[in-house]
CSV table of C-alpha atoms and ligand atoms in Angstrom, one decimal:
chain,number,residue,atom,x,y,z
A,544,UNK,CA,-12.0,17.5,-4.0
A,545,UNK,CA,-8.8,16.3,-2.7
A,546,UNK,CA,-5.9,14.2,-3.7
A,547,UNK,CA,-4.8,11.1,-1.8
A,548,UNK,CA,-1.0,11.3,-2.0
A,549,UNK,CA,0.3,9.7,1.2
A,550,UNK,CA,-0.7,8.6,4.7
A,551,UNK,CA,1.4,11.1,6.5
A,552,UNK,CA,-0.1,14.0,4.5
A,553,UNK,CA,-3.7,13.0,5.2
A,554,UNK,CA,-5.3,13.9,8.5
A,555,UNK,CA,-5.8,11.2,11.1
A,556,UNK,CA,-9.5,12.0,11.1
A,557,UNK,CA,-9.8,11.5,7.3
A,558,UNK,CA,-7.8,8.4,7.4
A,559,UNK,CA,-10.2,7.0,10.0
A,560,UNK,CA,-13.3,8.0,8.0
A,561,UNK,CA,-11.8,6.3,5.0
A,562,UNK,CA,-11.3,3.0,6.9
A,563,UNK,CA,-14.8,3.3,8.4
A,564,UNK,CA,-16.3,3.9,4.9
A,565,UNK,CA,-14.5,1.0,3.5
A,566,UNK,CA,-15.9,-1.4,6.1
A,567,UNK,CA,-19.4,-0.1,5.6
A,568,UNK,CA,-19.2,-0.6,1.9
A,569,UNK,CA,-17.7,-4.1,2.3
A,570,UNK,CA,-20.5,-5.0,4.7
A,571,UNK,CA,-23.2,-3.6,2.5
A,572,UNK,CA,-22.1,-5.8,-0.3
A,573,UNK,CA,-22.5,-8.8,1.9
A,574,UNK,CA,-20.6,-11.1,-0.4
A,575,UNK,CA,-22.6,-10.2,-3.6
A,576,UNK,CA,-21.0,-11.5,-6.9
A,577,UNK,CA,-18.2,-9.2,-7.8
A,578,UNK,CA,-20.0,-7.6,-10.9
A,579,UNK,CA,-23.1,-6.6,-8.8
A,580,UNK,CA,-23.3,-2.8,-8.6
A,581,UNK,CA,-23.3,-1.4,-5.2
A,582,UNK,CA,-26.7,-0.2,-4.0
A,583,UNK,CA,-25.3,3.4,-3.8
A,584,UNK,CA,-23.8,4.5,-7.1
A,585,UNK,CA,-21.6,7.5,-6.0
A,586,UNK,CA,-19.4,7.4,-9.1
A,587,UNK,CA,-22.3,7.4,-11.6
A,588,UNK,CA,-21.3,9.4,-14.7
A,589,UNK,CA,-17.7,9.7,-13.4
A,590,UNK,CA,-14.7,8.7,-15.5
A,591,UNK,CA,-11.5,7.5,-13.8
A,592,UNK,CA,-8.1,7.2,-15.5
A,593,UNK,CA,-5.7,4.5,-14.1
A,594,UNK,CA,-2.2,5.2,-15.3
A,595,UNK,CA,0.5,2.5,-14.9
A,596,UNK,CA,4.2,3.1,-15.5
A,597,UNK,CA,5.0,-0.1,-13.6
A,598,UNK,CA,3.4,-3.6,-13.8
A,599,UNK,CA,0.4,-4.4,-11.5
A,600,UNK,CA,-2.1,-7.0,-10.8
A,601,UNK,CA,-3.9,-6.0,-7.6
A,602,UNK,CA,-3.9,-2.2,-8.0
A,603,UNK,CA,-5.0,-2.4,-11.6
A,604,UNK,CA,-7.9,-4.9,-11.0
A,605,UNK,CA,-9.1,-3.6,-7.7
A,606,UNK,CA,-9.3,0.0,-8.8
A,607,UNK,CA,-11.0,-0.9,-12.0
A,608,UNK,CA,-13.5,-3.1,-10.2
A,609,UNK,CA,-14.1,-0.6,-7.5
A,610,UNK,CA,-15.0,2.2,-9.9
A,611,UNK,CA,-17.4,-0.2,-11.7
A,612,UNK,CA,-19.1,-1.3,-8.7
A,613,UNK,CA,-19.7,2.3,-7.7
A,614,UNK,CA,-21.2,3.1,-11.1
A,615,UNK,CA,-18.3,4.9,-12.7
A,616,UNK,CA,-16.2,4.1,-15.8
A,617,UNK,CA,-12.4,3.5,-16.1
A,618,UNK,CA,-9.7,3.9,-18.7
A,619,UNK,CA,-6.5,1.9,-18.0
A,620,UNK,CA,-3.5,3.5,-19.5
A,621,UNK,CA,0.1,2.4,-19.8
A,622,UNK,CA,2.6,5.3,-19.3
A,623,UNK,CA,4.7,3.9,-22.1
A,624,UNK,CA,1.9,4.1,-24.6
A,625,UNK,CA,1.0,7.6,-23.6
A,626,UNK,CA,2.9,10.8,-24.8
A,627,UNK,CA,4.0,11.0,-21.2
A,628,UNK,CA,6.5,8.2,-21.9
A,629,UNK,CA,7.8,10.2,-25.0
A,630,UNK,CA,8.6,13.5,-23.6
A,631,UNK,CA,5.3,15.4,-22.9
A,632,UNK,CA,5.7,16.9,-19.5
A,633,UNK,CA,3.8,15.6,-16.5
A,634,UNK,CA,2.3,19.1,-15.9
A,635,UNK,CA,0.9,19.2,-19.5
A,636,UNK,CA,-0.4,15.6,-19.2
A,637,UNK,CA,-2.1,16.5,-16.0
A,638,UNK,CA,-3.8,19.7,-17.4
A,639,UNK,CA,-5.0,17.7,-20.5
A,640,UNK,CA,-6.2,14.6,-18.5
A,641,UNK,CA,-8.1,16.9,-16.2
A,642,UNK,CA,-10.3,18.0,-19.1
A,643,UNK,CA,-11.2,14.3,-19.8
A,644,UNK,CA,-11.6,12.5,-16.6
A,645,UNK,CA,-12.8,13.2,-13.0
A,646,UNK,CA,-10.1,11.3,-11.1
A,647,UNK,CA,-6.5,10.1,-11.8
A,648,UNK,CA,-4.8,7.2,-10.2
A,649,UNK,CA,-1.1,6.9,-11.1
A,650,UNK,CA,1.6,4.3,-10.4
A,651,UNK,CA,4.9,5.7,-11.2
A,652,UNK,CA,8.6,5.7,-10.3
A,653,UNK,CA,9.7,9.1,-9.0
A,654,UNK,CA,7.6,10.7,-6.2
A,655,UNK,CA,8.2,14.0,-8.0
A,656,UNK,CA,6.1,12.8,-11.0
A,657,UNK,CA,3.1,12.2,-8.6
A,658,UNK,CA,3.6,15.6,-7.0
A,659,UNK,CA,3.7,17.3,-10.3
A,660,UNK,CA,0.6,15.5,-11.5
A,661,UNK,CA,-1.2,16.5,-8.4
A,662,UNK,CA,0.0,20.1,-8.6
A,663,UNK,CA,-1.2,20.6,-12.2
A,664,UNK,CA,-4.3,18.4,-12.3
A,665,UNK,CA,-7.5,20.1,-11.5
A,666,UNK,CA,-9.0,16.7,-10.5
A,667,UNK,CA,-7.9,14.5,-7.6
A,668,UNK,CA,-4.8,12.4,-8.0
A,669,UNK,CA,-4.3,9.1,-6.1
A,670,UNK,CA,-1.0,7.5,-5.4
A,671,UNK,CA,-1.0,3.9,-6.7
A,672,UNK,CA,2.7,3.4,-5.6
A,673,UNK,CA,6.0,5.3,-6.2
A,674,UNK,CA,9.5,4.3,-5.5
A,675,UNK,CA,9.0,5.9,-2.1
A,676,UNK,CA,5.5,5.0,-0.8
A,677,UNK,CA,2.4,2.8,-1.3
A,678,UNK,CA,-0.4,4.4,0.8
A,679,UNK,CA,-3.4,2.5,-0.7
A,680,UNK,CA,-1.7,-0.9,0.3
A,681,UNK,CA,-1.4,0.3,3.9
A,682,UNK,CA,-4.9,1.5,4.1
A,683,UNK,CA,-5.9,-2.0,3.2
A,684,UNK,CA,-3.5,-3.4,5.7
A,685,UNK,CA,-4.9,-1.3,8.6
A,686,UNK,CA,-8.4,-2.3,7.5
A,687,UNK,CA,-7.4,-6.0,7.5
A,688,UNK,CA,-5.7,-5.9,10.8
A,689,UNK,CA,-8.8,-4.4,12.4
A,690,UNK,CA,-11.3,-6.8,10.9
A,691,UNK,CA,-9.4,-9.6,12.5
A,692,UNK,CA,-8.1,-8.2,15.8
A,693,UNK,CA,-9.9,-4.9,16.5
A,694,UNK,CA,-8.3,-1.5,16.9
A,695,UNK,CA,-4.7,-1.3,15.7
A,696,UNK,CA,-3.9,1.5,18.1
A,697,UNK,CA,-1.4,0.5,20.7
A,698,UNK,CA,-0.4,-2.7,18.9
A,699,UNK,CA,3.1,-3.7,17.8
A,700,UNK,CA,3.9,-4.1,14.1
A,701,UNK,CA,7.2,-5.5,13.1
A,702,UNK,CA,8.6,-5.2,9.4
A,703,UNK,CA,11.3,-7.7,8.5
A,704,UNK,CA,13.4,-7.2,5.4
A,705,UNK,CA,13.8,-4.2,3.1
A,706,UNK,CA,12.8,-0.8,4.3
A,707,UNK,CA,11.1,0.0,1.1
A,708,UNK,CA,8.2,2.0,-0.2
A,709,UNK,CA,5.5,-0.2,1.4
A,710,UNK,CA,7.4,-0.1,4.6
A,711,UNK,CA,7.5,3.7,4.5
A,712,UNK,CA,3.7,3.9,4.3
A,713,UNK,CA,3.4,1.4,7.2
A,714,UNK,CA,5.7,3.8,9.3
A,715,UNK,CA,3.4,6.7,8.3
A,716,UNK,CA,0.4,4.6,9.4
A,717,UNK,CA,2.1,3.9,12.8
A,718,UNK,CA,2.2,7.6,13.5
A,719,UNK,CA,-1.3,8.3,12.1
A,720,UNK,CA,-3.2,5.3,13.6
A,721,UNK,CA,-1.1,5.2,16.8
A,722,UNK,CA,0.7,1.9,16.7
A,723,UNK,CA,4.3,0.9,17.6
A,724,UNK,CA,6.6,0.0,14.8
A,725,UNK,CA,9.8,-2.0,14.7
A,726,UNK,CA,12.0,-2.5,11.7
A,727,UNK,CA,14.3,-5.4,11.5
A,728,UNK,CA,16.8,-5.6,8.6
A,729,UNK,CA,20.4,-4.9,7.5
A,730,UNK,CA,21.6,-1.3,7.9
A,731,UNK,CA,21.9,-0.4,4.1
A,732,UNK,CA,18.3,-1.2,3.7
A,733,UNK,CA,16.9,0.8,6.7
A,734,UNK,CA,13.8,2.9,6.1
A,735,UNK,CA,14.3,6.7,5.8
A,736,UNK,CA,15.2,8.3,9.2
A,737,UNK,CA,12.6,11.1,8.3
A,738,UNK,CA,9.7,8.5,8.4
A,739,UNK,CA,10.8,7.1,11.7
A,740,UNK,CA,11.0,10.7,13.1
A,741,UNK,CA,7.5,11.4,11.7
A,742,UNK,CA,6.0,8.4,13.6
A,743,UNK,CA,7.9,9.4,16.8
A,744,UNK,CA,6.7,12.9,16.6
A,745,UNK,CA,3.1,11.5,16.7
A,746,UNK,CA,4.0,9.9,20.1
A,747,UNK,CA,4.5,6.2,19.1
A,748,UNK,CA,7.5,4.1,19.5
A,749,UNK,CA,9.3,3.6,16.1
A,750,UNK,CA,12.6,1.7,16.4
A,751,UNK,CA,15.2,-0.4,14.6
A,752,UNK,CA,16.2,-3.7,16.1
A,753,UNK,CA,18.9,-5.7,14.2
A,754,UNK,CA,18.2,-9.1,15.7
A,755,UNK,CA,15.0,-10.3,14.0
A,756,UNK,CA,14.2,-12.9,16.8
A,757,UNK,CA,14.4,-10.0,19.3
A,758,UNK,CA,12.5,-7.6,17.0
A,759,UNK,CA,9.4,-9.8,16.8
A,760,UNK,CA,9.0,-10.4,20.5
A,761,UNK,CA,5.4,-9.3,21.4
A,762,UNK,CA,4.5,-8.5,17.8
A,763,UNK,CA,0.8,-8.5,17.0
A,764,UNK,CA,1.6,-8.3,13.3
A,765,UNK,CA,4.7,-9.4,11.2
A,766,UNK,CA,5.0,-7.9,7.7
A,767,UNK,CA,7.4,-8.3,4.8
A,768,UNK,CA,7.7,-7.6,1.1
A,769,UNK,CA,9.8,-8.6,-1.8
A,770,UNK,CA,13.6,-8.2,-1.4
A,771,UNK,CA,14.0,-6.5,-4.8
A,772,UNK,CA,11.3,-3.9,-5.7
A,773,UNK,CA,10.3,-2.9,-9.3
A,774,UNK,CA,12.5,0.2,-9.1
A,775,UNK,CA,15.6,-1.7,-7.9
A,776,UNK,CA,18.2,-2.7,-10.4
A,777,UNK,CA,18.0,-6.4,-11.1
A,778,UNK,CA,21.9,-6.4,-10.7
A,779,UNK,CA,21.2,-5.8,-7.0
A,780,UNK,CA,19.4,-9.1,-6.7
A,781,UNK,CA,22.2,-11.4,-5.5
A,782,UNK,CA,23.6,-8.8,-3.1
A,783,UNK,CA,20.2,-8.2,-1.6
A,784,UNK,CA,19.4,-11.8,-1.2
A,785,UNK,CA,22.7,-12.3,0.8
A,786,UNK,CA,21.9,-9.3,2.9
A,787,UNK,CA,18.3,-10.3,3.6
A,788,UNK,CA,18.4,-14.0,4.0
A,789,UNK,CA,18.5,-13.8,7.8
A,790,UNK,CA,15.4,-11.7,7.8
A,791,UNK,CA,13.1,-14.3,6.1
A,792,UNK,CA,9.8,-14.7,7.8
A,793,UNK,CA,9.5,-18.3,8.6
A,794,UNK,CA,7.9,-20.5,11.3
A,795,UNK,CA,10.8,-20.1,13.7
A,796,UNK,CA,10.5,-16.3,13.5
A,797,UNK,CA,6.7,-16.3,13.8
A,798,UNK,CA,7.0,-18.6,16.9
A,799,UNK,CA,8.9,-15.7,18.6
A,800,UNK,CA,6.0,-13.3,18.0
A,801,UNK,CA,2.7,-13.4,20.0
A,802,UNK,CA,0.8,-16.7,19.3
A,803,UNK,CA,-2.0,-14.8,17.6
A,804,UNK,CA,0.3,-12.6,15.6
A,805,UNK,CA,-1.0,-12.0,12.1
A,806,UNK,CA,1.2,-12.2,9.0
A,807,UNK,CA,0.9,-9.8,6.0
A,808,UNK,CA,2.5,-9.3,2.7
A,809,UNK,CA,1.3,-6.8,0.0
A,810,UNK,CA,2.0,-9.4,-2.7
A,811,UNK,CA,3.5,-10.3,-5.2
A,812,UNK,CA,5.5,-12.7,-3.0
A,813,UNK,CA,8.6,-14.7,-3.8
A,814,UNK,CA,7.8,-17.9,-1.9
A,815,UNK,CA,10.6,-19.2,0.2
A,816,UNK,CA,12.7,-16.0,-0.3
A,817,UNK,CA,11.2,-13.3,2.0
A,818,UNK,CA,8.6,-15.6,3.4
A,819,UNK,CA,8.2,-19.3,3.5
A,820,UNK,CA,5.1,-21.0,1.9
A,821,UNK,CA,4.5,-22.5,5.4
A,822,UNK,CA,3.9,-18.9,6.8
A,823,UNK,CA,2.1,-17.6,3.8
A,824,UNK,CA,-0.4,-20.4,3.6
A,825,UNK,CA,-0.4,-20.9,7.5
A,826,UNK,CA,-3.1,-20.1,10.0
A,827,UNK,CA,-1.7,-16.7,11.0
A,828,UNK,CA,-1.6,-15.4,7.4
A,829,UNK,CA,-4.3,-12.9,6.2
A,830,UNK,CA,-2.7,-12.2,2.8
A,831,UNK,CA,-5.8,-12.9,0.8
A,832,UNK,CA,-8.0,-10.7,2.9
A,833,UNK,CA,-5.4,-8.1,2.6
A,834,UNK,CA,-5.5,-8.3,-1.2
A,835,UNK,CA,-9.3,-8.2,-1.2
A,836,UNK,CA,-9.4,-5.2,1.1
A,837,UNK,CA,-7.5,-3.2,-1.5
A,838,UNK,CA,-10.8,-3.1,-3.3
A,839,UNK,CA,-12.8,-1.8,-0.4
A,840,UNK,CA,-10.2,0.6,0.9
A,841,UNK,CA,-9.6,2.2,-2.5
A,842,UNK,CA,-13.3,2.6,-3.1
A,843,UNK,CA,-13.4,4.7,0.1
A,844,UNK,CA,-10.4,6.6,-0.9
A,845,UNK,CA,-12.0,7.5,-4.3
A,846,UNK,CA,-15.2,8.6,-2.6
A,847,UNK,CA,-13.2,10.7,-0.1
A,848,UNK,CA,-11.3,12.3,-3.1
A,849,UNK,CA,-14.4,13.2,-4.9
A,850,UNK,CA,-16.5,14.1,-1.8
A,851,UNK,CA,-19.3,11.7,-2.9
B,1878,CP,N1,0.4,-5.0,-3.7
B,1878,CP,C1,0.3,-4.5,-5.0
B,1878,CP,O1,0.2,-3.3,-5.2
B,1878,CP,O2,0.2,-5.3,-6.0
B,1878,CP,P1,0.3,-5.1,-7.6
B,1878,CP,O3,1.7,-4.7,-7.9
B,1878,CP,O4,-0.1,-6.4,-8.2
B,1878,CP,O5,-0.7,-4.0,-7.9
B,1879,NVA,N1,7.9,-3.0,-3.0
B,1879,NVA,C1,7.3,-3.5,-4.1
B,1879,NVA,C2,5.8,-3.5,-3.8
B,1879,NVA,C3,5.0,-4.1,-5.0
B,1879,NVA,C4,3.5,-3.9,-4.8
B,1879,NVA,C5,7.7,-2.8,-5.3
B,1879,NVA,O1,7.7,-1.6,-5.3
B,1879,NVA,O2,8.0,-3.4,-6.4
């Protein structure tokens, strides 16, 4: 039994076995209708709580569907409607939930909430996004890249825009899966230096290049995300748009990357802000595979957590 809290705190070997498991399970379904149970039912008789303190489409639906395909049951809970949102401590919530369910997935604000949940729960806890990281998303991204282009090790991934929570998990993945990472964006929105240092300590090249056109040279994958995340104050919107406008992923930028460079976005996207519709809907974009693979990657994460 183990929690899946972040990519940099999970071993390289375990991360690889999760990706391999996800591919195996995806292949085994062989395009069956979504409600068809998997042949194997590793979550039979298991109950999974999905707690959301922020909105979600993909995380909510893919976790719920994944549990059902594997024979388990879910309860989807909104933090606001729980006592959690009315002053009951995280630790007490974790202790109580552990008496009812076998696994907890939580999407929350502060990383400390996730850590406290994991510390006091006696069942595994999965990080479904915090202000600081989004590891399930990047497991899906790695899986998606490898489906299209083979091993990601040694490739060049460029992140253009805000050095946010999703970017952080991508930098962790650079270190753990062995690919080079370049961030391009304005200095106030740089990713945390600690994450770049983590990747470098694993022996990969992790750098910041201010000029987006230079940054994407030789890129095998170009990634961006919303310019204003759920935890950012809406009042920052105009300033961020002004800071980030030059980092939009558009056709001109993609033309500077390798001709076969893929484009990814965790979604939801703001069309024609951080990325043009032309790129999102263009031949290099794999965003719908990326969204689908959340399902398969998270199923493998849940199996790893429960050891089933
Ligand atoms: N990418 C992602 O996590 O999407 P949701 O916010 O819809 O879950
Ligand atoms: N960076 C975004 C990702 C949403 C899936 C946010 O935190 O709002």
